């Protein structure tokens, strides 16, 4: 399994913001981060999902797909689970 993701976004002038300053309200370029997962043996090949997820969902995703015996934190779900979820972003 190969996972490509980022812990935060980076602004390059969108809405007058440069870098990833903490003293601005969340804008898409800061809270929407790259995420790509390649599953072993071509499973889920070409599938795309449009629902919101959070980085904390990665452990739940790995556990469910690889059969790990993990207990993810509350309010984390496998990233393929598109059921209703609350996603929180905060700023100063």
PDB file of N, CA, C and O in Angstrom, residues 25-60:
ATOM      1  N   UNK A  25      -8.259  32.766   8.843  1.00  0.00           N
ATOM      2  CA  UNK A  25      -9.379  31.827   8.814  1.00  0.00           C
ATOM      3  C   UNK A  25      -9.076  30.748   7.784  1.00  0.00           C
ATOM      4  O   UNK A  25      -8.416  31.004   6.781  1.00  0.00           O
ATOM      5  N   UNK A  26      -9.566  29.528   8.020  1.00  0.00           N
ATOM      6  CA  UNK A  26      -9.288  28.444   7.067  1.00  0.00           C
ATOM      7  C   UNK A  26      -9.798  28.778   5.665  1.00  0.00           C
ATOM      8  O   UNK A  26     -10.912  29.231   5.503  1.00  0.00           O
ATOM      9  N   UNK A  27      -8.951  28.602   4.682  1.00  0.00           N
ATOM     10  CA  UNK A  27      -9.345  28.715   3.283  1.00  0.00           C
ATOM     11  C   UNK A  27      -9.021  27.378   2.627  1.00  0.00           C
ATOM     12  O   UNK A  27      -8.208  26.598   3.139  1.00  0.00           O
ATOM     13  N   UNK A  28      -9.658  27.089   1.513  1.00  0.00           N
ATOM     14  CA  UNK A  28      -9.498  25.781   0.878  1.00  0.00           C
ATOM     15  C   UNK A  28      -8.044  25.380   0.659  1.00  0.00           C
ATOM     16  O   UNK A  28      -7.684  24.232   0.851  1.00  0.00           O
ATOM     17  N   UNK A  29      -7.210  26.329   0.259  1.00  0.00           N
ATOM     18  CA  UNK A  29      -5.828  25.960  -0.029  1.00  0.00           C
ATOM     19  C   UNK A  29      -5.072  25.514   1.214  1.00  0.00           C
ATOM     20  O   UNK A  29      -4.036  24.860   1.110  1.00  0.00           O
ATOM     21  N   UNK A  30      -5.568  25.835   2.400  1.00  0.00           N
ATOM     22  CA  UNK A  30      -4.912  25.415   3.636  1.00  0.00           C
ATOM     23  C   UNK A  30      -5.501  24.136   4.232  1.00  0.00           C
ATOM     24  O   UNK A  30      -4.813  23.399   4.927  1.00  0.00           O
ATOM     25  N   UNK A  31      -6.787  23.889   3.985  1.00  0.00           N
ATOM     26  CA  UNK A  31      -7.413  22.732   4.633  1.00  0.00           C
ATOM     27  C   UNK A  31      -7.685  21.562   3.684  1.00  0.00           C
ATOM     28  O   UNK A  31      -7.927  20.451   4.133  1.00  0.00           O
ATOM     29  N   UNK A  32      -7.627  21.792   2.385  1.00  0.00           N
ATOM     30  CA  UNK A  32      -7.779  20.682   1.434  1.00  0.00           C
ATOM     31  C   UNK A  32      -6.381  20.263   1.005  1.00  0.00           C
ATOM     32  O   UNK A  32      -5.709  20.999   0.285  1.00  0.00           O
ATOM     33  N   UNK A  33      -5.974  19.090   1.466  1.00  0.00           N
ATOM     34  CA  UNK A  33      -4.594  18.656   1.249  1.00  0.00           C
ATOM     35  C   UNK A  33      -4.550  17.443   0.326  1.00  0.00           C
ATOM     36  O   UNK A  33      -5.531  16.721   0.181  1.00  0.00           O
ATOM     37  N   UNK A  34      -3.394  17.209  -0.307  1.00  0.00           N
ATOM     38  CA  UNK A  34      -3.262  16.050  -1.195  1.00  0.00           C
ATOM     39  C   UNK A  34      -3.469  14.737  -0.446  1.00  0.00           C
ATOM     40  O   UNK A  34      -3.025  14.594   0.691  1.00  0.00           O
ATOM     41  N   UNK A  35      -4.148  13.807  -1.092  1.00  0.00           N
ATOM     42  CA  UNK A  35      -4.335  12.474  -0.529  1.00  0.00           C
ATOM     43  C   UNK A  35      -4.524  11.495  -1.676  1.00  0.00           C
ATOM     44  O   UNK A  35      -5.423  11.656  -2.504  1.00  0.00           O
ATOM     45  N   UNK A  36      -3.674  10.504  -1.742  1.00  0.00           N
ATOM     46  CA  UNK A  36      -3.804   9.429  -2.730  1.00  0.00           C
ATOM     47  C   UNK A  36      -3.398   8.133  -2.051  1.00  0.00           C
ATOM     48  O   UNK A  36      -2.400   8.087  -1.329  1.00  0.00           O
ATOM     49  N   UNK A  37      -4.188   7.089  -2.263  1.00  0.00           N
ATOM     50  CA  UNK A  37      -3.886   5.782  -1.684  1.00  0.00           C
ATOM     51  C   UNK A  37      -3.885   4.761  -2.807  1.00  0.00           C
ATOM     52  O   UNK A  37      -4.836   4.674  -3.576  1.00  0.00           O
ATOM     53  N   UNK A  38      -2.807   3.990  -2.907  1.00  0.00           N
ATOM     54  CA  UNK A  38      -2.739   2.878  -3.859  1.00  0.00           C
ATOM     55  C   UNK A  38      -2.786   1.597  -3.045  1.00  0.00           C
ATOM     56  O   UNK A  38      -1.916   1.317  -2.230  1.00  0.00           O
ATOM     57  N   UNK A  39      -3.858   0.859  -3.236  1.00  0.00           N
ATOM     58  CA  UNK A  39      -4.039  -0.395  -2.510  1.00  0.00           C
ATOM     59  C   UNK A  39      -3.277  -1.517  -3.194  1.00  0.00           C
ATOM     60  O   UNK A  39      -3.061  -1.486  -4.412  1.00  0.00           O
ATOM     61  N   UNK A  40      -2.883  -2.536  -2.439  1.00  0.00           N
ATOM     62  CA  UNK A  40      -2.173  -3.677  -3.027  1.00  0.00           C
ATOM     63  C   UNK A  40      -3.041  -4.408  -4.056  1.00  0.00           C
ATOM     64  O   UNK A  40      -4.267  -4.394  -3.971  1.00  0.00           O
ATOM     65  N   UNK A  41      -2.406  -5.030  -5.004  1.00  0.00           N
ATOM     66  CA  UNK A  41      -3.057  -5.891  -5.995  1.00  0.00           C
ATOM     67  C   UNK A  41      -4.122  -5.181  -6.824  1.00  0.00           C
ATOM     68  O   UNK A  41      -5.073  -5.805  -7.278  1.00  0.00           O
ATOM     69  N   UNK A  42      -4.012  -3.868  -6.999  1.00  0.00           N
ATOM     70  CA  UNK A  42      -4.941  -3.136  -7.845  1.00  0.00           C
ATOM     71  C   UNK A  42      -6.343  -2.997  -7.296  1.00  0.00           C
ATOM     72  O   UNK A  42      -7.250  -2.577  -8.015  1.00  0.00           O
ATOM     73  N   UNK A  43      -6.557  -3.369  -6.035  1.00  0.00           N
ATOM     74  CA  UNK A  43      -7.898  -3.216  -5.453  1.00  0.00           C
ATOM     75  C   UNK A  43      -8.273  -1.739  -5.441  1.00  0.00           C
ATOM     76  O   UNK A  43      -7.440  -0.880  -5.231  1.00  0.00           O
ATOM     77  N   UNK A  44      -9.530  -1.448  -5.664  1.00  0.00           N
ATOM     78  CA  UNK A  44     -10.073  -0.093  -5.685  1.00  0.00           C
ATOM     79  C   UNK A  44      -9.436   0.755  -6.786  1.00  0.00           C
ATOM     80  O   UNK A  44      -9.477   1.977  -6.730  1.00  0.00           O
ATOM     81  N   UNK A  45      -8.850   0.140  -7.778  1.00  0.00           N
ATOM     82  CA  UNK A  45      -8.150   0.869  -8.839  1.00  0.00           C
ATOM     83  C   UNK A  45      -9.077   1.856  -9.528  1.00  0.00           C
ATOM     84  O   UNK A  45     -10.159   1.497  -9.979  1.00  0.00           O
ATOM     85  N   UNK A  46      -8.645   3.099  -9.610  1.00  0.00           N
ATOM     86  CA  UNK A  46      -9.384   4.128 -10.315  1.00  0.00           C
ATOM     87  C   UNK A  46     -10.557   4.721  -9.558  1.00  0.00           C
ATOM     88  O   UNK A  46     -11.201   5.632 -10.059  1.00  0.00           O
ATOM     89  N   UNK A  47     -10.856   4.222  -8.366  1.00  0.00           N
ATOM     90  CA  UNK A  47     -11.973   4.774  -7.607  1.00  0.00           C
ATOM     91  C   UNK A  47     -11.606   6.133  -7.043  1.00  0.00           C
ATOM     92  O   UNK A  47     -10.484   6.352  -6.593  1.00  0.00           O
ATOM     93  N   UNK A  48     -12.561   7.037  -7.096  1.00  0.00           N
ATOM     94  CA  UNK A  48     -12.394   8.354  -6.496  1.00  0.00           C
ATOM     95  C   UNK A  48     -13.580   8.613  -5.595  1.00  0.00           C
ATOM     96  O   UNK A  48     -14.696   8.168  -5.871  1.00  0.00           O
ATOM     97  N   UNK A  49     -13.332   9.338  -4.522  1.00  0.00           N
ATOM     98  CA  UNK A  49     -14.381   9.665  -3.564  1.00  0.00           C
ATOM     99  C   UNK A  49     -14.435  11.171  -3.413  1.00  0.00           C
ATOM    100  O   UNK A  49     -13.411  11.837  -3.459  1.00  0.00           O
ATOM    101  N   UNK A  50     -15.613  11.713  -3.223  1.00  0.00           N
ATOM    102  CA  UNK A  50     -15.772  13.154  -3.104  1.00  0.00           C
ATOM    103  C   UNK A  50     -16.139  13.633  -1.711  1.00  0.00           C
ATOM    104  O   UNK A  50     -16.307  14.816  -1.499  1.00  0.00           O
ATOM    105  N   UNK A  51     -16.263  12.715  -0.761  1.00  0.00           N
ATOM    106  CA  UNK A  51     -16.656  13.146   0.578  1.00  0.00           C
ATOM    107  C   UNK A  51     -15.439  13.605   1.393  1.00  0.00           C
ATOM    108  O   UNK A  51     -14.305  13.281   1.067  1.00  0.00           O
ATOM    109  N   UNK A  52     -15.704  14.384   2.438  1.00  0.00           N
ATOM    110  CA  UNK A  52     -14.634  14.904   3.278  1.00  0.00           C
ATOM    111  C   UNK A  52     -14.070  13.819   4.188  1.00  0.00           C
ATOM    112  O   UNK A  52     -14.808  12.978   4.699  1.00  0.00           O
ATOM    113  N   UNK A  53     -12.781  13.860   4.369  1.00  0.00           N
ATOM    114  CA  UNK A  53     -12.099  12.981   5.312  1.00  0.00           C
ATOM    115  C   UNK A  53     -11.092  13.830   6.082  1.00  0.00           C
ATOM    116  O   UNK A  53     -10.875  14.986   5.762  1.00  0.00           O
ATOM    117  N   UNK A  54     -10.492  13.250   7.089  1.00  0.00           N
ATOM    118  CA  UNK A  54      -9.459  13.950   7.840  1.00  0.00           C
ATOM    119  C   UNK A  54      -8.234  13.050   7.951  1.00  0.00           C
ATOM    120  O   UNK A  54      -8.327  11.838   7.816  1.00  0.00           O
ATOM    121  N   UNK A  55      -7.084  13.646   8.181  1.00  0.00           N
ATOM    122  CA  UNK A  55      -5.852  12.868   8.279  1.00  0.00           C
ATOM    123  C   UNK A  55      -5.942  11.805   9.363  1.00  0.00           C
ATOM    124  O   UNK A  55      -5.361  10.733   9.238  1.00  0.00           O
ATOM    125  N   UNK A  56      -6.679  12.086  10.417  1.00  0.00           N
ATOM    126  CA  UNK A  56      -6.824  11.128  11.514  1.00  0.00           C
ATOM    127  C   UNK A  56      -7.515   9.845  11.056  1.00  0.00           C
ATOM    128  O   UNK A  56      -7.419   8.812  11.728  1.00  0.00           O
ATOM    129  N   UNK A  57      -8.201   9.870   9.916  1.00  0.00           N
ATOM    130  CA  UNK A  57      -8.869   8.675   9.395  1.00  0.00           C
ATOM    131  C   UNK A  57      -7.893   7.654   8.810  1.00  0.00           C
ATOM    132  O   UNK A  57      -8.284   6.531   8.491  1.00  0.00           O
ATOM    133  N   UNK A  58      -6.637   8.015   8.646  1.00  0.00           N
ATOM    134  CA  UNK A  58      -5.682   7.107   8.013  1.00  0.00           C
ATOM    135  C   UNK A  58      -5.527   5.805   8.797  1.00  0.00           C
ATOM    136  O   UNK A  58      -5.530   4.725   8.210  1.00  0.00           O
ATOM    137  N   UNK A  59      -5.409   5.867  10.121  1.00  0.00           N
ATOM    138  CA  UNK A  59      -5.247   4.645  10.911  1.00  0.00           C
ATOM    139  C   UNK A  59      -6.454   3.724  10.755  1.00  0.00           C
ATOM    140  O   UNK A  59      -6.310   2.516  10.581  1.00  0.00           O
ATOM    141  N   UNK A  60      -7.654   4.300  10.799  1.00  0.00           N
ATOM    142  CA  UNK A  60      -8.866   3.495  10.621  1.00  0.00           C
ATOM    143  C   UNK A  60      -8.898   2.861   9.233  1.00  0.00           C
ATOM    144  O   UNK A  60      -9.325   1.717   9.062  1.00  0.00           O
TER     145      UNK A  60
END
